[in-house]
Amino acid sequence: MSLLATVTLPDLAIFILGAALCVTGALGIILTKNPVHAALSLVMTLFGIAVLFIELQADFLAAVQIIVYAGAIVVLFLFVIMFLGVDKEEDLSIEPIVAQRPLAAILVTALMASIVALGFIGHFEVGPPSQTAALTGGGGNVADLGKAVFTTYLFAFEATAGLLVIAVIGAVVLARRSGDDEGSDAMLMEELS
Amino acid sequence: MSIPLSWFIILATVLFGIGAFGVLIRRNVLIMFMCVELMLNAANLALVGFSRELKDVGGEATVFFVLVVAAAEVVVGLGIVVAIFRRRRSAVADELSEMGG
């Protein structure tokens, strides 16, 4: 599998669209001053990822990506941003730690270069196709995924139910107003109003 | 012919790199959190790419579980952010330095 394989025009167009959405959104998250704009950039990235999932014939995951991420997680982010009232602009010209940004850039570039170099050393070859858990492909893989989740991964699937219950209880306990906190909550409400 | 795996891996690497850079340079806890989500999504993209290349459903099932864990993580993480904000009136990581030396 070489880097410059011949690809059909529709595939190329969808890939470029998805990649452009992802990268623009990702840069938007780290470069915008306002957290609300960052959350909206995150939606753009997640949508781009969903487009790429469709290109990879993972239709179910593309739908779940939109519903769970764009529909639930980003809305939760926006709720918290609004609730805390931190939607103020942040001054990005201040660099709090000396040489933080150049060092971060060097580290991240080294990370990305090593991953890409490893890929090229291995010529992006993967092993032989799966025999035991094959994908039938072509839009019919929702059934494959469902079968895998309810047979091979049944225990993990049941464990996620427990995980979600624990997460919900944990969030309620963390964000609850406890009795001795009443004063500070009243202060918070005054500040927010 | 469909898009080769290498393109998806390189794109996932770029997205992961942008996310890691964001976690390292931004000070707002919420934005750092969004960058973590970005890194999770980059890994998901690579997993689905490998899943297609190997014609194996395991990668897609893993992405499904990553989505569930990400949802749980965001709920608990934002709960922690709200709890910290209640006490400290701040969502800036540099100001939460009580345990620093």
mmCIF file of C-alpha atoms in Angstrom:
data_model
loop_
_atom_site.group_PDB
_atom_site.id
_atom_site.type_symbol
_atom_site.label_atom_id
_atom_site.label_comp_id
_atom_site.label_asym_id
_atom_site.label_seq_id
_atom_site.Cartn_x
_atom_site.Cartn_y
_atom_site.Cartn_z
ATOM 1 C CA MET A 1 0.000 0.000 0.000
ATOM 2 C CA SER A 2 1.920 2.997 -1.217
ATOM 3 C CA LEU A 3 1.280 6.620 -0.389
ATOM 4 C CA LEU A 4 0.452 7.644 -3.938
ATOM 5 C CA ALA A 5 -1.990 4.974 -4.954
ATOM 6 C CA THR A 6 -4.531 5.872 -7.600
ATOM 7 C CA VAL A 7 -7.830 6.858 -6.030
ATOM 8 C CA THR A 8 -11.153 7.601 -7.657
ATOM 9 C CA LEU A 9 -12.318 11.197 -7.782
ATOM 10 C CA PRO A 10 -15.385 10.898 -5.459
ATOM 11 C CA ASP A 11 -13.275 9.152 -2.790
ATOM 12 C CA LEU A 12 -10.594 11.821 -3.102
ATOM 13 C CA ALA A 13 -13.158 14.642 -2.894
ATOM 14 C CA ILE A 14 -14.790 13.166 0.245
ATOM 15 C CA PHE A 15 -11.419 12.576 1.893
ATOM 16 C CA ILE A 16 -10.250 16.117 1.176
ATOM 17 C CA LEU A 17 -13.554 17.550 2.474
ATOM 18 C CA GLY A 18 -13.355 15.486 5.675
ATOM 19 C CA ALA A 19 -9.679 16.210 6.236
ATOM 20 C CA ALA A 20 -10.172 19.938 5.662
ATOM 21 C CA LEU A 21 -13.085 20.033 8.149
ATOM 22 C CA CYS A 22 -11.042 18.116 10.743
ATOM 23 C CA VAL A 23 -7.855 20.151 10.485
ATOM 24 C CA THR A 24 -9.643 23.528 10.299
ATOM 25 C CA GLY A 25 -11.711 22.645 13.350
ATOM 26 C CA ALA A 26 -8.698 21.326 15.254
ATOM 27 C CA LEU A 27 -6.736 24.521 14.584
ATOM 28 C CA GLY A 28 -9.828 26.483 15.597
ATOM 29 C CA ILE A 29 -9.904 24.757 18.989
ATOM 30 C CA ILE A 30 -6.345 25.664 19.891
ATOM 31 C CA LEU A 31 -6.237 29.140 18.292
ATOM 32 C CA THR A 32 -9.548 30.804 19.241
ATOM 33 C CA LYS A 33 -9.672 32.997 22.327
ATOM 34 C CA ASN A 34 -13.312 32.371 23.182
ATOM 35 C CA PRO A 35 -14.215 28.916 24.640
ATOM 36 C CA VAL A 36 -17.606 28.982 22.884
ATOM 37 C CA HIS A 37 -15.877 29.323 19.507
ATOM 38 C CA ALA A 38 -13.555 26.473 20.490
ATOM 39 C CA ALA A 39 -16.570 24.254 21.254
ATOM 40 C CA LEU A 40 -18.081 25.090 17.855
ATOM 41 C CA SER A 41 -14.732 24.291 16.180
ATOM 42 C CA LEU A 42 -14.849 20.953 18.019
ATOM 43 C CA VAL A 43 -18.239 20.258 16.363
ATOM 44 C CA MET A 44 -16.621 20.948 12.983
ATOM 45 C CA THR A 45 -13.804 18.482 13.686
ATOM 46 C CA LEU A 46 -16.221 15.804 14.903
ATOM 47 C CA PHE A 47 -18.336 16.273 11.792
ATOM 48 C CA GLY A 48 -15.236 15.887 9.622
ATOM 49 C CA ILE A 49 -14.369 12.667 11.456
ATOM 50 C CA ALA A 50 -17.916 11.403 10.797
ATOM 51 C CA VAL A 51 -17.453 12.156 7.071
ATOM 52 C CA LEU A 52 -14.216 10.147 7.112
ATOM 53 C CA PHE A 53 -15.973 7.290 8.954
ATOM 54 C CA ILE A 54 -18.495 7.141 6.093
ATOM 55 C CA GLU A 55 -15.612 7.109 3.615
ATOM 56 C CA LEU A 56 -14.228 4.143 5.601
ATOM 57 C CA GLN A 57 -17.657 2.431 5.356
ATOM 58 C CA ALA A 58 -18.261 2.618 9.111
ATOM 59 C CA ASP A 59 -21.800 3.995 8.746
ATOM 60 C CA PHE A 60 -23.018 3.127 12.234
ATOM 61 C CA LEU A 61 -20.013 4.764 13.875
ATOM 62 C CA ALA A 62 -20.525 7.901 11.768
ATOM 63 C CA ALA A 63 -24.113 8.170 13.022
ATOM 64 C CA VAL A 64 -23.068 7.507 16.626
ATOM 65 C CA GLN A 65 -20.270 10.060 16.258
ATOM 66 C CA ILE A 66 -22.769 12.782 15.336
ATOM 67 C CA ILE A 67 -25.367 11.757 17.949
ATOM 68 C CA VAL A 68 -23.042 11.184 20.916
ATOM 69 C CA TYR A 69 -20.297 13.711 20.281
ATOM 70 C CA ALA A 70 -21.929 16.603 18.464
ATOM 71 C CA GLY A 71 -25.316 16.013 20.060
ATOM 72 C CA ALA A 72 -24.398 15.287 23.658
ATOM 73 C CA ILE A 73 -20.765 15.937 24.548
ATOM 74 C CA VAL A 74 -20.385 19.338 22.876
ATOM 75 C CA VAL A 75 -23.746 20.463 24.267
ATOM 76 C CA LEU A 76 -22.483 19.472 27.724
ATOM 77 C CA PHE A 77 -19.318 21.520 27.107
ATOM 78 C CA LEU A 78 -21.423 24.519 26.065
ATOM 79 C CA PHE A 79 -23.673 24.128 29.139
ATOM 80 C CA VAL A 80 -20.640 24.184 31.434
ATOM 81 C CA ILE A 81 -19.050 27.139 29.595
ATOM 82 C CA MET A 82 -22.270 29.144 29.922
ATOM 83 C CA PHE A 83 -22.951 27.982 33.492
ATOM 84 C CA LEU A 84 -19.512 28.960 34.719
ATOM 85 C CA GLY A 85 -19.555 32.194 32.769
ATOM 86 C CA VAL A 86 -16.037 31.609 31.463
ATOM 87 C CA ASP A 87 -16.949 32.611 27.920
ATOM 88 C CA LYS A 88 -14.602 35.579 28.182
ATOM 89 C CA GLU A 89 -11.842 36.160 25.685
ATOM 90 C CA GLU A 90 -8.461 34.877 26.787
ATOM 91 C CA ASP A 91 -5.307 36.801 25.946
ATOM 92 C CA LEU A 92 -3.224 34.337 23.956
ATOM 93 C CA SER A 93 -0.242 36.675 23.544
ATOM 94 C CA ILE A 94 0.940 36.005 27.124
ATOM 95 C CA GLU A 95 3.179 32.983 27.437
ATOM 96 C CA PRO A 96 2.872 31.913 31.103
ATOM 97 C CA ILE A 97 5.901 29.609 31.244
ATOM 98 C CA VAL A 98 9.154 30.614 29.567
ATOM 99 C CA ALA A 99 9.664 28.859 26.206
ATOM 100 C CA GLN A 100 6.516 26.772 26.741
ATOM 101 C CA ARG A 101 5.276 27.090 23.174
ATOM 102 C CA PRO A 102 8.544 26.390 21.311
ATOM 103 C CA LEU A 103 9.182 23.373 23.550
ATOM 104 C CA ALA A 104 5.644 22.088 23.002
ATOM 105 C CA ALA A 105 6.027 22.591 19.251
ATOM 106 C CA ILE A 106 9.329 20.684 19.213
ATOM 107 C CA LEU A 107 7.891 17.796 21.253
ATOM 108 C CA VAL A 108 4.746 17.501 19.143
ATOM 109 C CA THR A 109 6.704 17.727 15.868
ATOM 110 C CA ALA A 110 9.035 14.969 17.085
ATOM 111 C CA LEU A 111 6.027 12.827 18.032
ATOM 112 C CA MET A 112 4.313 13.296 14.676
ATOM 113 C CA ALA A 113 7.535 12.809 12.704
ATOM 114 C CA SER A 114 8.323 9.567 14.517
ATOM 115 C CA ILE A 115 4.841 8.125 13.902
ATOM 116 C CA VAL A 116 4.917 9.037 10.200
ATOM 117 C CA ALA A 117 8.502 7.773 9.869
ATOM 118 C CA LEU A 118 7.538 4.454 11.478
ATOM 119 C CA GLY A 119 4.692 4.165 8.993
ATOM 120 C CA PHE A 120 6.990 4.789 6.044
ATOM 121 C CA ILE A 121 9.599 2.323 7.354
ATOM 122 C CA GLY A 122 6.879 -0.317 7.404
ATOM 123 C CA HIS A 123 5.447 0.950 4.060
ATOM 124 C CA PHE A 124 2.060 1.161 5.848
ATOM 125 C CA GLU A 125 1.742 -2.599 5.489
ATOM 126 C CA VAL A 126 -0.727 -4.340 7.747
ATOM 127 C CA GLY A 127 -1.052 -8.043 8.415
ATOM 128 C CA PRO A 128 -3.204 -10.487 6.486
ATOM 129 C CA PRO A 129 -6.973 -9.854 6.535
ATOM 130 C CA SER A 130 -8.933 -11.150 9.508
ATOM 131 C CA GLN A 131 -10.268 -14.703 9.354
ATOM 132 C CA THR A 132 -12.174 -14.875 12.629
ATOM 133 C CA ALA A 133 -14.049 -11.568 12.807
ATOM 134 C CA ALA A 134 -14.372 -10.548 9.192
ATOM 135 C CA LEU A 135 -16.231 -7.467 8.052
ATOM 136 C CA THR A 136 -18.571 -8.098 5.159
ATOM 137 C CA GLY A 137 -18.203 -4.447 4.169
ATOM 138 C CA GLY A 138 -20.336 -2.391 1.829
ATOM 139 C CA GLY A 139 -22.784 -0.843 4.274
ATOM 140 C CA GLY A 140 -23.746 -4.190 5.797
ATOM 141 C CA ASN A 141 -21.245 -3.936 8.616
ATOM 142 C CA VAL A 142 -23.807 -2.667 11.142
ATOM 143 C CA ALA A 143 -24.889 -6.292 11.514
ATOM 144 C CA ASP A 144 -21.257 -7.419 11.904
ATOM 145 C CA LEU A 145 -20.637 -4.794 14.558
ATOM 146 C CA GLY A 146 -23.826 -5.709 16.395
ATOM 147 C CA LYS A 147 -22.915 -9.400 16.385
ATOM 148 C CA ALA A 148 -19.399 -8.670 17.650
ATOM 149 C CA VAL A 149 -20.624 -6.367 20.425
ATOM 150 C CA PHE A 150 -23.222 -8.858 21.663
ATOM 151 C CA THR A 151 -21.008 -11.973 21.441
ATOM 152 C CA THR A 152 -17.246 -11.408 21.600
ATOM 153 C CA TYR A 153 -17.437 -8.121 23.481
ATOM 154 C CA LEU A 154 -20.530 -8.916 25.576
ATOM 155 C CA PHE A 155 -18.767 -8.559 28.924
ATOM 156 C CA ALA A 156 -17.234 -5.219 27.939
ATOM 157 C CA PHE A 157 -20.634 -4.072 26.687
ATOM 158 C CA GLU A 158 -22.316 -4.941 29.989
ATOM 159 C CA ALA A 159 -19.455 -3.303 31.894
ATOM 160 C CA THR A 160 -20.049 -0.025 30.010
ATOM 161 C CA ALA A 161 -23.571 0.021 31.480
ATOM 162 C CA GLY A 162 -22.043 -0.015 34.959
ATOM 163 C CA LEU A 163 -19.478 2.590 33.900
ATOM 164 C CA LEU A 164 -22.178 4.986 32.693
ATOM 165 C CA VAL A 165 -24.189 4.595 35.907
ATOM 166 C CA ILE A 166 -21.069 5.278 37.985
ATOM 167 C CA ALA A 167 -20.243 8.313 35.803
ATOM 168 C CA VAL A 168 -23.731 9.778 36.221
ATOM 169 C CA ILE A 169 -23.709 9.250 40.004
ATOM 170 C CA GLY A 170 -20.193 10.695 40.194
ATOM 171 C CA ALA A 171 -21.189 13.790 38.232
ATOM 172 C CA VAL A 172 -24.238 14.352 40.454
ATOM 173 C CA VAL A 173 -22.129 14.002 43.609
ATOM 174 C CA LEU A 174 -19.401 16.322 42.261
ATOM 175 C CA ALA A 175 -21.683 19.059 40.991
ATOM 176 C CA ARG A 176 -24.221 18.862 43.841
ATOM 177 C CA ARG A 177 -24.602 21.726 46.267
ATOM 178 C CA SER A 178 -23.697 20.403 49.674
ATOM 179 C CA GLY A 179 -25.195 21.961 52.818
ATOM 180 C CA ASP A 180 -22.096 23.823 54.016
ATOM 181 C CA ASP A 181 -21.524 25.231 50.568
ATOM 182 C CA GLU A 182 -24.698 27.322 50.483
ATOM 183 C CA GLY A 183 -22.953 30.607 51.123
ATOM 184 C CA SER A 184 -20.472 30.249 48.314
ATOM 185 C CA ASP A 185 -23.209 29.114 45.943
ATOM 186 C CA ALA A 186 -25.228 32.205 46.712
ATOM 187 C CA MET A 187 -22.097 34.232 45.970
ATOM 188 C CA LEU A 188 -21.645 32.382 42.687
ATOM 189 C CA MET A 189 -25.228 33.077 41.691
ATOM 190 C CA GLU A 190 -24.756 36.766 42.492
ATOM 191 C CA GLU A 191 -21.623 36.855 40.385
ATOM 192 C CA LEU A 192 -23.344 35.154 37.495
ATOM 193 C CA SER A 193 -26.463 37.306 37.549
ATOM 194 C CA MET B 1 -9.656 2.363 -5.697
ATOM 195 C CA SER B 2 -10.441 3.656 -2.242
ATOM 196 C CA ILE B 3 -8.269 5.967 -0.161
ATOM 197 C CA PRO B 4 -5.102 4.190 1.064
ATOM 198 C CA LEU B 5 -4.637 3.569 4.782
ATOM 199 C CA SER B 6 -1.509 5.739 4.887
ATOM 200 C CA TRP B 7 -3.525 8.932 4.272
ATOM 201 C CA PHE B 8 -5.797 8.218 7.224
ATOM 202 C CA ILE B 9 -2.846 7.408 9.491
ATOM 203 C CA ILE B 10 -1.076 10.643 8.550
ATOM 204 C CA LEU B 11 -4.285 12.670 9.071
ATOM 205 C CA ALA B 12 -4.867 10.964 12.445
ATOM 206 C CA THR B 13 -1.264 11.784 13.412
ATOM 207 C CA VAL B 14 -1.746 15.438 12.491
ATOM 208 C CA LEU B 15 -4.992 15.657 14.499
ATOM 209 C CA PHE B 16 -3.386 13.939 17.489
ATOM 210 C CA GLY B 17 -0.436 16.330 17.256
ATOM 211 C CA ILE B 18 -2.698 19.398 17.181
ATOM 212 C CA GLY B 19 -4.587 18.029 20.203
ATOM 213 C CA ALA B 20 -1.388 17.334 22.148
ATOM 214 C CA PHE B 21 -0.082 20.809 21.290
ATOM 215 C CA GLY B 22 -3.318 22.331 22.556
ATOM 216 C CA VAL B 23 -3.117 20.455 25.869
ATOM 217 C CA LEU B 24 0.459 21.677 26.302
ATOM 218 C CA ILE B 25 -0.070 25.372 25.510
ATOM 219 C CA ARG B 26 -3.614 26.302 26.537
ATOM 220 C CA ARG B 27 -4.413 27.293 30.114
ATOM 221 C CA ASN B 28 -8.198 27.117 30.133
ATOM 222 C CA VAL B 29 -9.194 23.731 31.598
ATOM 223 C CA LEU B 30 -12.207 23.428 29.287
ATOM 224 C CA ILE B 31 -10.104 23.971 26.152
ATOM 225 C CA MET B 32 -7.526 21.432 27.382
ATOM 226 C CA PHE B 33 -10.438 19.027 27.797
ATOM 227 C CA MET B 34 -11.607 19.649 24.227
ATOM 228 C CA CYS B 35 -8.066 18.932 23.027
ATOM 229 C CA VAL B 36 -8.179 15.576 24.850
ATOM 230 C CA GLU B 37 -11.399 14.806 22.957
ATOM 231 C CA LEU B 38 -9.592 15.720 19.741
ATOM 232 C CA MET B 39 -6.807 13.238 20.537
ATOM 233 C CA LEU B 40 -9.385 10.513 21.281
ATOM 234 C CA ASN B 41 -10.993 11.171 17.904
ATOM 235 C CA ALA B 42 -7.666 10.973 16.111
ATOM 236 C CA ALA B 43 -7.088 7.549 17.673
ATOM 237 C CA ASN B 44 -10.625 6.505 16.662
ATOM 238 C CA LEU B 45 -9.915 7.500 13.064
ATOM 239 C CA ALA B 46 -6.760 5.373 13.009
ATOM 240 C CA LEU B 47 -8.639 2.424 14.558
ATOM 241 C CA VAL B 48 -11.407 2.544 11.938
ATOM 242 C CA GLY B 49 -8.776 2.848 9.197
ATOM 243 C CA PHE B 50 -6.976 -0.267 10.412
ATOM 244 C CA SER B 51 -10.325 -2.014 10.832
ATOM 245 C CA ARG B 52 -11.121 -1.467 7.161
ATOM 246 C CA GLU B 53 -7.622 -2.436 6.045
ATOM 247 C CA LEU B 54 -7.638 -5.700 8.015
ATOM 248 C CA LYS B 55 -11.332 -6.304 7.285
ATOM 249 C CA ASP B 56 -11.740 -6.950 11.015
ATOM 250 C CA VAL B 57 -14.697 -5.808 13.108
ATOM 251 C CA GLY B 58 -12.538 -5.525 16.259
ATOM 252 C CA GLY B 59 -11.352 -2.004 15.442
ATOM 253 C CA GLU B 60 -14.891 -0.729 14.992
ATOM 254 C CA ALA B 61 -16.053 -2.415 18.209
ATOM 255 C CA THR B 62 -13.147 -0.735 20.034
ATOM 256 C CA VAL B 63 -14.187 2.659 18.647
ATOM 257 C CA PHE B 64 -17.712 1.996 19.918
ATOM 258 C CA PHE B 65 -16.370 1.428 23.434
ATOM 259 C CA VAL B 66 -14.069 4.450 23.170
ATOM 260 C CA LEU B 67 -17.148 6.572 22.433
ATOM 261 C CA VAL B 68 -18.884 5.269 25.566
ATOM 262 C CA VAL B 69 -15.817 5.824 27.741
ATOM 263 C CA ALA B 70 -15.348 9.321 26.269
ATOM 264 C CA ALA B 71 -18.937 10.209 27.183
ATOM 265 C CA ALA B 72 -18.424 8.986 30.767
ATOM 266 C CA GLU B 73 -15.084 10.802 30.976
ATOM 267 C CA VAL B 74 -16.584 14.112 29.828
ATOM 268 C CA VAL B 75 -19.425 13.841 32.362
ATOM 269 C CA VAL B 76 -17.059 13.220 35.284
ATOM 270 C CA GLY B 77 -14.449 15.696 34.028
ATOM 271 C CA LEU B 78 -16.917 18.528 33.635
ATOM 272 C CA GLY B 79 -18.314 17.682 37.072
ATOM 273 C CA ILE B 80 -14.806 18.128 38.473
ATOM 274 C CA VAL B 81 -14.398 21.431 36.594
ATOM 275 C CA VAL B 82 -17.690 22.702 38.068
ATOM 276 C CA ALA B 83 -16.656 21.560 41.571
ATOM 277 C CA ILE B 84 -13.258 23.285 41.271
ATOM 278 C CA PHE B 85 -14.869 26.428 39.913
ATOM 279 C CA ARG B 86 -17.260 26.506 42.906
ATOM 280 C CA ARG B 87 -14.324 26.553 45.315
ATOM 281 C CA ARG B 88 -11.721 28.550 43.412
ATOM 282 C CA ARG B 89 -13.688 30.777 40.987
ATOM 283 C CA SER B 90 -11.272 29.856 38.245
ATOM 284 C CA ALA B 91 -11.019 27.555 35.255
ATOM 285 C CA VAL B 92 -7.389 28.381 34.498
ATOM 286 C CA ALA B 93 -4.962 25.531 35.116
ATOM 287 C CA ASP B 94 -2.064 27.798 36.164
ATOM 288 C CA GLU B 95 -4.073 29.249 39.052
ATOM 289 C CA LEU B 96 -4.805 25.803 40.529
ATOM 290 C CA SER B 97 -1.335 25.509 42.019
ATOM 291 C CA GLU B 98 -1.981 24.833 45.700
ATOM 292 C CA MET B 99 -0.260 21.492 45.574
ATOM 293 C CA GLY B 100 2.721 22.928 43.705
ATOM 294 C CA GLY B 101 6.043 23.248 45.510
#
